[in-house]
Short mmCIF file of C-alpha atoms and ligand atoms in Angstrom, two decimals:
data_model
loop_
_atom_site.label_atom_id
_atom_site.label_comp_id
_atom_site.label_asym_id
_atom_site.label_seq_id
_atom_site.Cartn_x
_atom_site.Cartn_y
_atom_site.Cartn_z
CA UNK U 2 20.41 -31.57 9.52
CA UNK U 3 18.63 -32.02 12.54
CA UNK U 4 15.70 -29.87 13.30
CA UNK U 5 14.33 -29.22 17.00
CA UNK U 6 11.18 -27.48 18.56
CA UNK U 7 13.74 -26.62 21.86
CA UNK U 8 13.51 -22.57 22.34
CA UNK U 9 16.98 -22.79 24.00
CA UNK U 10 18.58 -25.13 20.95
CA UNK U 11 17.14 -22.72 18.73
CA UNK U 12 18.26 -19.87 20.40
CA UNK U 13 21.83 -20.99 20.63
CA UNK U 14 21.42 -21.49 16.56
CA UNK U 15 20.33 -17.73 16.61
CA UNK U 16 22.96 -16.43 18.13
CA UNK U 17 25.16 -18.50 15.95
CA UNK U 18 23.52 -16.92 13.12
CA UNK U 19 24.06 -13.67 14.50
CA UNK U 20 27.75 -14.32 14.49
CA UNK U 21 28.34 -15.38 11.05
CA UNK U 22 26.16 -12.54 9.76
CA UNK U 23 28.43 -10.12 11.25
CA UNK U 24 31.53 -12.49 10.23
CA UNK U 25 30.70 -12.31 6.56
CA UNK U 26 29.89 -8.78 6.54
CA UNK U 27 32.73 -7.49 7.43
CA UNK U 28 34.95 -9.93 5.52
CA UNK U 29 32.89 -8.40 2.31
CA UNK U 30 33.25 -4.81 3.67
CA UNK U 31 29.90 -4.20 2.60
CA UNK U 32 26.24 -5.55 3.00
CA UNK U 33 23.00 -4.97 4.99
CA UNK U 34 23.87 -6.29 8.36
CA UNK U 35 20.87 -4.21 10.11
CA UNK U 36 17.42 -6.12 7.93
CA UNK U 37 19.80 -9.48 8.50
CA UNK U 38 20.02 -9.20 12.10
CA UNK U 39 15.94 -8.49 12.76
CA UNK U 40 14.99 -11.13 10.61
CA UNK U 41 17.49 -14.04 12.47
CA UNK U 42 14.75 -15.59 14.57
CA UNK U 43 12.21 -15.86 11.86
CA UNK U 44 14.20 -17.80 9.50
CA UNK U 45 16.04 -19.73 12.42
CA UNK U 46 12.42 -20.85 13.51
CA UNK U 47 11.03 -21.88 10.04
CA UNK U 48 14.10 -24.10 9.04
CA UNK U 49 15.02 -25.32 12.03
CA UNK U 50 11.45 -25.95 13.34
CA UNK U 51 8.44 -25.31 11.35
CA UNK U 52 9.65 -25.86 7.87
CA UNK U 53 8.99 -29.18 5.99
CA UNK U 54 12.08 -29.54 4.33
CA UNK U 55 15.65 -32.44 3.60
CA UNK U 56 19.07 -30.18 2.65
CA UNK U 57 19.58 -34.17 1.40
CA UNK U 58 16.76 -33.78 -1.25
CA UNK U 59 16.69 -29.93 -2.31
CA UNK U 60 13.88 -30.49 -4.70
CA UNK U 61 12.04 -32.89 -2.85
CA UNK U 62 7.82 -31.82 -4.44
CA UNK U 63 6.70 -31.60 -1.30
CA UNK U 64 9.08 -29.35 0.35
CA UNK U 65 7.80 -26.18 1.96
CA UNK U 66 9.00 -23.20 -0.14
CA UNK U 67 11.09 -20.38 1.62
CA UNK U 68 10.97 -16.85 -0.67
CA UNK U 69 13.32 -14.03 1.36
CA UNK U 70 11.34 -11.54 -0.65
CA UNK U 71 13.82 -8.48 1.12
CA UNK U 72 16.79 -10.15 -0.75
CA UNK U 73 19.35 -7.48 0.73
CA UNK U 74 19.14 -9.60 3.76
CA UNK U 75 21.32 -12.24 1.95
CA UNK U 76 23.24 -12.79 4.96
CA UNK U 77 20.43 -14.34 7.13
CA UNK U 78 19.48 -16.84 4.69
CA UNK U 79 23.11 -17.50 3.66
CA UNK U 80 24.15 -18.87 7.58
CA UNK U 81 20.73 -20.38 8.13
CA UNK U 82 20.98 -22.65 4.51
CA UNK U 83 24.69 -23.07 5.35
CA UNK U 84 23.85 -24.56 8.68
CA UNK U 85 21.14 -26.76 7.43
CA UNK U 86 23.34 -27.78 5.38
CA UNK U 87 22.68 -26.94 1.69
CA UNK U 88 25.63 -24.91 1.20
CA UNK U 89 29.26 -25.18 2.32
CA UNK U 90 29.59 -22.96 5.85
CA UNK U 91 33.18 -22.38 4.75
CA UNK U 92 32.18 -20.28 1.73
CA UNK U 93 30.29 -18.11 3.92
CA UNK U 94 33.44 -15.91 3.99
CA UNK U 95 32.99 -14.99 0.28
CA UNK U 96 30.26 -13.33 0.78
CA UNK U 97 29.50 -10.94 -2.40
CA UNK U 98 33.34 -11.79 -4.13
CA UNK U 99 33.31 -12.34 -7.95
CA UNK U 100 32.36 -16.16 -8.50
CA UNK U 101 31.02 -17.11 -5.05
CA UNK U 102 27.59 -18.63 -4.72
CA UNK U 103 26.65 -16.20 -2.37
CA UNK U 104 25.92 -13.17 -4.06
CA UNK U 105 24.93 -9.68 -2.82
CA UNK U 106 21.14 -10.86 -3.10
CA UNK U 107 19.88 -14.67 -3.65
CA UNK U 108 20.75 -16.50 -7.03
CA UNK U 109 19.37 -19.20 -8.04
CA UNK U 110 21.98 -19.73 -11.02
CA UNK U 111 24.10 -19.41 -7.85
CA UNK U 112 22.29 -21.73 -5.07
CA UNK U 113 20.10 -24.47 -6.95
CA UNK U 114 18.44 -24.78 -3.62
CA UNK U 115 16.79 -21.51 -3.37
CA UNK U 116 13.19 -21.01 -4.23
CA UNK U 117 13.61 -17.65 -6.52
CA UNK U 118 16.26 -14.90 -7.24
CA UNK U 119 14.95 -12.23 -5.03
CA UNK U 120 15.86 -8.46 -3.93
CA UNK U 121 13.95 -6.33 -6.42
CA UNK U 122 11.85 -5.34 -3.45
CA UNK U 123 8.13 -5.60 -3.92
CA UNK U 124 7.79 -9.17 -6.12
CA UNK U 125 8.38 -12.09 -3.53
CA UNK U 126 5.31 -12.21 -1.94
CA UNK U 127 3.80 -12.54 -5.58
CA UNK U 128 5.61 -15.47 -6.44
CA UNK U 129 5.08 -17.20 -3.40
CA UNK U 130 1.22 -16.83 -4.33
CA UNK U 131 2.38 -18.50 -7.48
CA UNK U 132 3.92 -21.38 -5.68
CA UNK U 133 0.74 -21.89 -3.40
CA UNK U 134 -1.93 -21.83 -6.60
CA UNK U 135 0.69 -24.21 -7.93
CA UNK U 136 0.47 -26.82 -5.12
CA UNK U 137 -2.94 -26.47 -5.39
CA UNK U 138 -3.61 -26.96 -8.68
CA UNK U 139 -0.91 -30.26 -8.05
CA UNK U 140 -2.52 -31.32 -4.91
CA UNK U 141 0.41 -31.04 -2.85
CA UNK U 142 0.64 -30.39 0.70
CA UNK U 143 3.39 -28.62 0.81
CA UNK U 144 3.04 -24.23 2.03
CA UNK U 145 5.39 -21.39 0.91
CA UNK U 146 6.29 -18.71 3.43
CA UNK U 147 7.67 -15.00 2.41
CA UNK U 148 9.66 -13.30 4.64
CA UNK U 149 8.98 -8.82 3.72
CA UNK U 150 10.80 -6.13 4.86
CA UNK U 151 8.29 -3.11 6.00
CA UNK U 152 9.63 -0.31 3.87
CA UNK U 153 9.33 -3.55 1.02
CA UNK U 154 5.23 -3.34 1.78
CA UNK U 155 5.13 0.34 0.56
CA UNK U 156 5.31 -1.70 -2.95
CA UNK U 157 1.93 -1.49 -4.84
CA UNK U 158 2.89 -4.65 -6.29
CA UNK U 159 2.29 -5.69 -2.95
CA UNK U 160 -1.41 -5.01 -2.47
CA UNK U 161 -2.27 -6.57 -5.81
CA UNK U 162 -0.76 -9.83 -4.94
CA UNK U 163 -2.83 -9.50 -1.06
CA UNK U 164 -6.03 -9.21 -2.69
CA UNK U 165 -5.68 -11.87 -5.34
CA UNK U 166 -4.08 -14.11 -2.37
CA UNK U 167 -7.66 -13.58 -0.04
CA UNK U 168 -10.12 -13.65 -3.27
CA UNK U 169 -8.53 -16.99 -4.19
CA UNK U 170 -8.77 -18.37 -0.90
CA UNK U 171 -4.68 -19.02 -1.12
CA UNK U 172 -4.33 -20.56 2.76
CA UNK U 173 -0.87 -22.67 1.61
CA UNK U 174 0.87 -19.63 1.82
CA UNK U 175 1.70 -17.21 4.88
CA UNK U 176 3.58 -13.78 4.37
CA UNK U 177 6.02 -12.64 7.55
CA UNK U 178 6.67 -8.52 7.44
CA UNK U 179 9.77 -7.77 9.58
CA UNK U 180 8.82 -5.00 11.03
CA UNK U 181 11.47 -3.35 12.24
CA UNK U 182 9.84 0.43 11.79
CA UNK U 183 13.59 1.43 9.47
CA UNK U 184 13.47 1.47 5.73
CA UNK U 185 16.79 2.55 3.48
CA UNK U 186 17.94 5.81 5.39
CA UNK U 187 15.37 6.56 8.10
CA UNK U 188 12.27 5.44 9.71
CA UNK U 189 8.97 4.06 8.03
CA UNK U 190 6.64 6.16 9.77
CA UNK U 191 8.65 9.46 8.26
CA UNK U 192 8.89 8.39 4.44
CA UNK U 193 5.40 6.74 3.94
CA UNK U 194 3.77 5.63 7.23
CA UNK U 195 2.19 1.61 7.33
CA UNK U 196 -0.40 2.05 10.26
CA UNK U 197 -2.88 1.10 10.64
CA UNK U 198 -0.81 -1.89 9.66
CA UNK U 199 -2.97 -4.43 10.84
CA UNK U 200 -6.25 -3.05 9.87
CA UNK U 201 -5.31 -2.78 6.11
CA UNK U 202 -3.85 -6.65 6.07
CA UNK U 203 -7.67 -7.41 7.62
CA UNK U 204 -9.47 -5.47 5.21
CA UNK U 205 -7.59 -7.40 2.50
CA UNK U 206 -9.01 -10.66 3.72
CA UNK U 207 -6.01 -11.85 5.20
CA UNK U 208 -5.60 -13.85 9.18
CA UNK U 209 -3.49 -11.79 10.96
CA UNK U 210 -1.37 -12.96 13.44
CA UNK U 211 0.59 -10.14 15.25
CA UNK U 212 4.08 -11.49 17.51
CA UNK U 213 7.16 -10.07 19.37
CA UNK U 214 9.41 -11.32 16.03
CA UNK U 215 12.13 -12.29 18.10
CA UNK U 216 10.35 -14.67 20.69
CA UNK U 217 11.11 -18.15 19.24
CA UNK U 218 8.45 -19.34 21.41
CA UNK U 219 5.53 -17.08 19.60
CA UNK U 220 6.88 -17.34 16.17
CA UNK U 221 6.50 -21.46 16.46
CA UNK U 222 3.11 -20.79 17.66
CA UNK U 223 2.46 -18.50 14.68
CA UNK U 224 3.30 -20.51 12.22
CA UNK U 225 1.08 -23.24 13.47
CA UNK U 226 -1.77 -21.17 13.79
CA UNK U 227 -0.83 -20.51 9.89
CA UNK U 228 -0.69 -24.18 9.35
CA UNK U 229 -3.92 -24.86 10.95
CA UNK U 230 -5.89 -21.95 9.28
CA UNK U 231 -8.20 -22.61 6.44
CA UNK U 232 -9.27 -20.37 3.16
CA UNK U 233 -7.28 -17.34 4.24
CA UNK U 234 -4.15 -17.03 3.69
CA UNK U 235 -1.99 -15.50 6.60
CA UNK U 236 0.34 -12.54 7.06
CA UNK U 237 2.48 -12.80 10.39
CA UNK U 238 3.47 -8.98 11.66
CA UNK U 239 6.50 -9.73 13.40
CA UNK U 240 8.05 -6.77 15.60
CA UNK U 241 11.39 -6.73 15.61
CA UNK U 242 14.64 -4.65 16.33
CA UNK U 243 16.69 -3.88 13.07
CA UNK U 244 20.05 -4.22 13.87
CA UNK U 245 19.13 -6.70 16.71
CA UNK U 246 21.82 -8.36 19.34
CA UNK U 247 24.87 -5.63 18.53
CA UNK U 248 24.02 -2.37 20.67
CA UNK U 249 24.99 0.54 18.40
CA UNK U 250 23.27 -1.05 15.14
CA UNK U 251 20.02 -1.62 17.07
CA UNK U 252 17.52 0.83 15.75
CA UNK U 253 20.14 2.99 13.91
CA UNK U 254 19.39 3.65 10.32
CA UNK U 255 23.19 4.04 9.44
CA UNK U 256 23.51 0.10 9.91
CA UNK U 257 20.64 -0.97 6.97
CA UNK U 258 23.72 -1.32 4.40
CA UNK U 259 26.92 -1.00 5.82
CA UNK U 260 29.27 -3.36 7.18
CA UNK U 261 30.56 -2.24 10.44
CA UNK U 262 34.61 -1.73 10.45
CA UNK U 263 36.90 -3.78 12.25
CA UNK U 264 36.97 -2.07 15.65
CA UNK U 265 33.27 -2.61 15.39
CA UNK U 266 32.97 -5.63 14.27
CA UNK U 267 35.19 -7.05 17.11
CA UNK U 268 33.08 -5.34 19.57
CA UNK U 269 29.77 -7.00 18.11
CA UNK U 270 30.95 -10.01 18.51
CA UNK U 271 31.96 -9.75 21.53
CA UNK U 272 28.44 -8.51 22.41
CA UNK U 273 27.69 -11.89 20.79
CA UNK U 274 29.55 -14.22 22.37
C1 TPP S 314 12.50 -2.37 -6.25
C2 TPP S 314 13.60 -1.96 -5.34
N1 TPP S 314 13.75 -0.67 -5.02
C3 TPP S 314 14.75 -0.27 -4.21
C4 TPP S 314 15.63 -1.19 -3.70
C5 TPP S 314 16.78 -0.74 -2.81
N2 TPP S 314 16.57 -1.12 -1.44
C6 TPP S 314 17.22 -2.15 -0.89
S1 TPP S 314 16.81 -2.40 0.70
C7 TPP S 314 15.75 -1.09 0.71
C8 TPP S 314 14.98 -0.71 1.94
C9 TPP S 314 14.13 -1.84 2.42
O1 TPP S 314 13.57 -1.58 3.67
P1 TPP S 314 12.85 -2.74 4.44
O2 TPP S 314 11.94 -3.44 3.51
O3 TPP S 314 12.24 -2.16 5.65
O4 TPP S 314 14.04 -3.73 4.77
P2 TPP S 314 14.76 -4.07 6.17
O5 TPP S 314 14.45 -2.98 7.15
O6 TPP S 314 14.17 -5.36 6.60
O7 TPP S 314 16.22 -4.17 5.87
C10 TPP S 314 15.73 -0.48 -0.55
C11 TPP S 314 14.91 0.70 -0.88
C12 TPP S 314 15.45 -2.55 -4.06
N3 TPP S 314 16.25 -3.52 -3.60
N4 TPP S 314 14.42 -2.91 -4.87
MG1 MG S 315 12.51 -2.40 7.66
#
């Protein structure tokens, strides 16, 4: 793969991204193309740009670790591996059919090169604090990002693994929460309200780093204020559009799990093109 620190390079791969997300989708007939979209810029960033990482040598020891702890947003990951070049691109067409290796939510019995099986909302962000005591304990330099949904934070499990991450000092590991302000069927702040958002990461002992999630430009700097921050670990609160890039799934709860039909699908990409 080649990886690049250009905005406009990356942005190109973004839109890219975009594209296949919707592509895949709609060949499955079914998926979550609206927590996909939001997060595209995030995970384009990280392993394009920030990441340590070789497709060439998936279990390299020293590899950053990637956990998409909101697992529905299979899709994301799916194009952004595929393009790196850990899984065949061609395949991406299978999406979610009986025997592919990309499943509904990420497999590991499926894809050797992923980090964890993830998708039962609410445990990511505690493995990834595995992965940093691990490396650690091992001496390793390598650091583990999680990428949360918001209506994923609501998870108590959550909050336990935030204030073991700050009492242990875990700085290998940074958390990203997608906030796109839509959960399941309708908006965070009218099933169980996050704010104030920041305040509560704070009081948990976490650096908080707050960003426009889908300015490639801020997210790089994030993620190097992350690298360069010491016996904290780090939560980035990236704001983003759910449903981002295709005008009638921005901000519209109806588009967190379904695939959009044909007609649709057509017209999204040629908002896209
Ligand atoms: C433990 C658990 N409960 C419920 C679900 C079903 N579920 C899938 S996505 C989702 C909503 C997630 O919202 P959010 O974290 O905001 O994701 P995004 O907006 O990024 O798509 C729910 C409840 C699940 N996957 N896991
Ligand atoms: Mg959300």
């Amino acid at each position: 793969m080649t990886k690049t620190s250009n905005v406009q390079e990356l942005q190109a791969i973004a839109k890219k991204t975009r594209r296949e997300i919707i592509e895949m989708i709609t060949a499955a007939k079914s998926g979550h193309p609206g927590g996909s979209l939001s997060a595209v810029e995030i995970l384009v960033t990280l392993f394009f740009d920030a990441m340590r990482h070789d497709p060439a040598n998936p279990k390299w020891p020293d590899r950053d670790r990637f956990l998409l702890s909101k697992g529905h947003a299979a899709p994301v990951l799916y194009s952004v591996m595929a393009q790196c070049g850990y899984t065949p691109e061609d395949q991406l067409k299978d999406l979610r059919k009986l025997g592919s290796i990309y499943q509904g939510h990420p497999d590991v019995r499926f894809i050797p090169a992923l980090e964890g099986s993830t998708g039962s909302l609410g445990q990511g962000l505690s493995l990834g604090i595995g992965m940093g005591l691990s490396a650690r304990l091992d001496g390793r330099p390598y650091k583990t990002y999680v990428v949360l949904g918001d209506g994923e934070i609501q998870e108590g499990q959550i909050w336990e693994a935030t204030m073991f991450a700050s009492y242990h000092k875990v700085d290998n590991v940074c958390a990203i929460v997608d906030y796109n302000r839509i959960q399941l069927d309708g908006f965070v702040k009218d099933i169980l309200d996050l704010e104030p958002l920041r305040d509560k990461w704070l009081s948990f002992g976490w650096n908080v780093i707050e960003v426009d999630g889908h300015n490639i430009g801020a997210l790089q700097k994030a993620y190097a204020d992350f690298g360069t921050t010491r016996s904290k670990p780090t939560v980035i609160l990236a704001h983003t559009i759910k449903g981002k890039g295709v005008s009638f799934m921005e901000n519209n709860p109806k588009f967190h799990g379904m695939a959009p039909t044909d007609d649709e699908a057509k017209k999204a990409l040629q908002e896209l093109a």
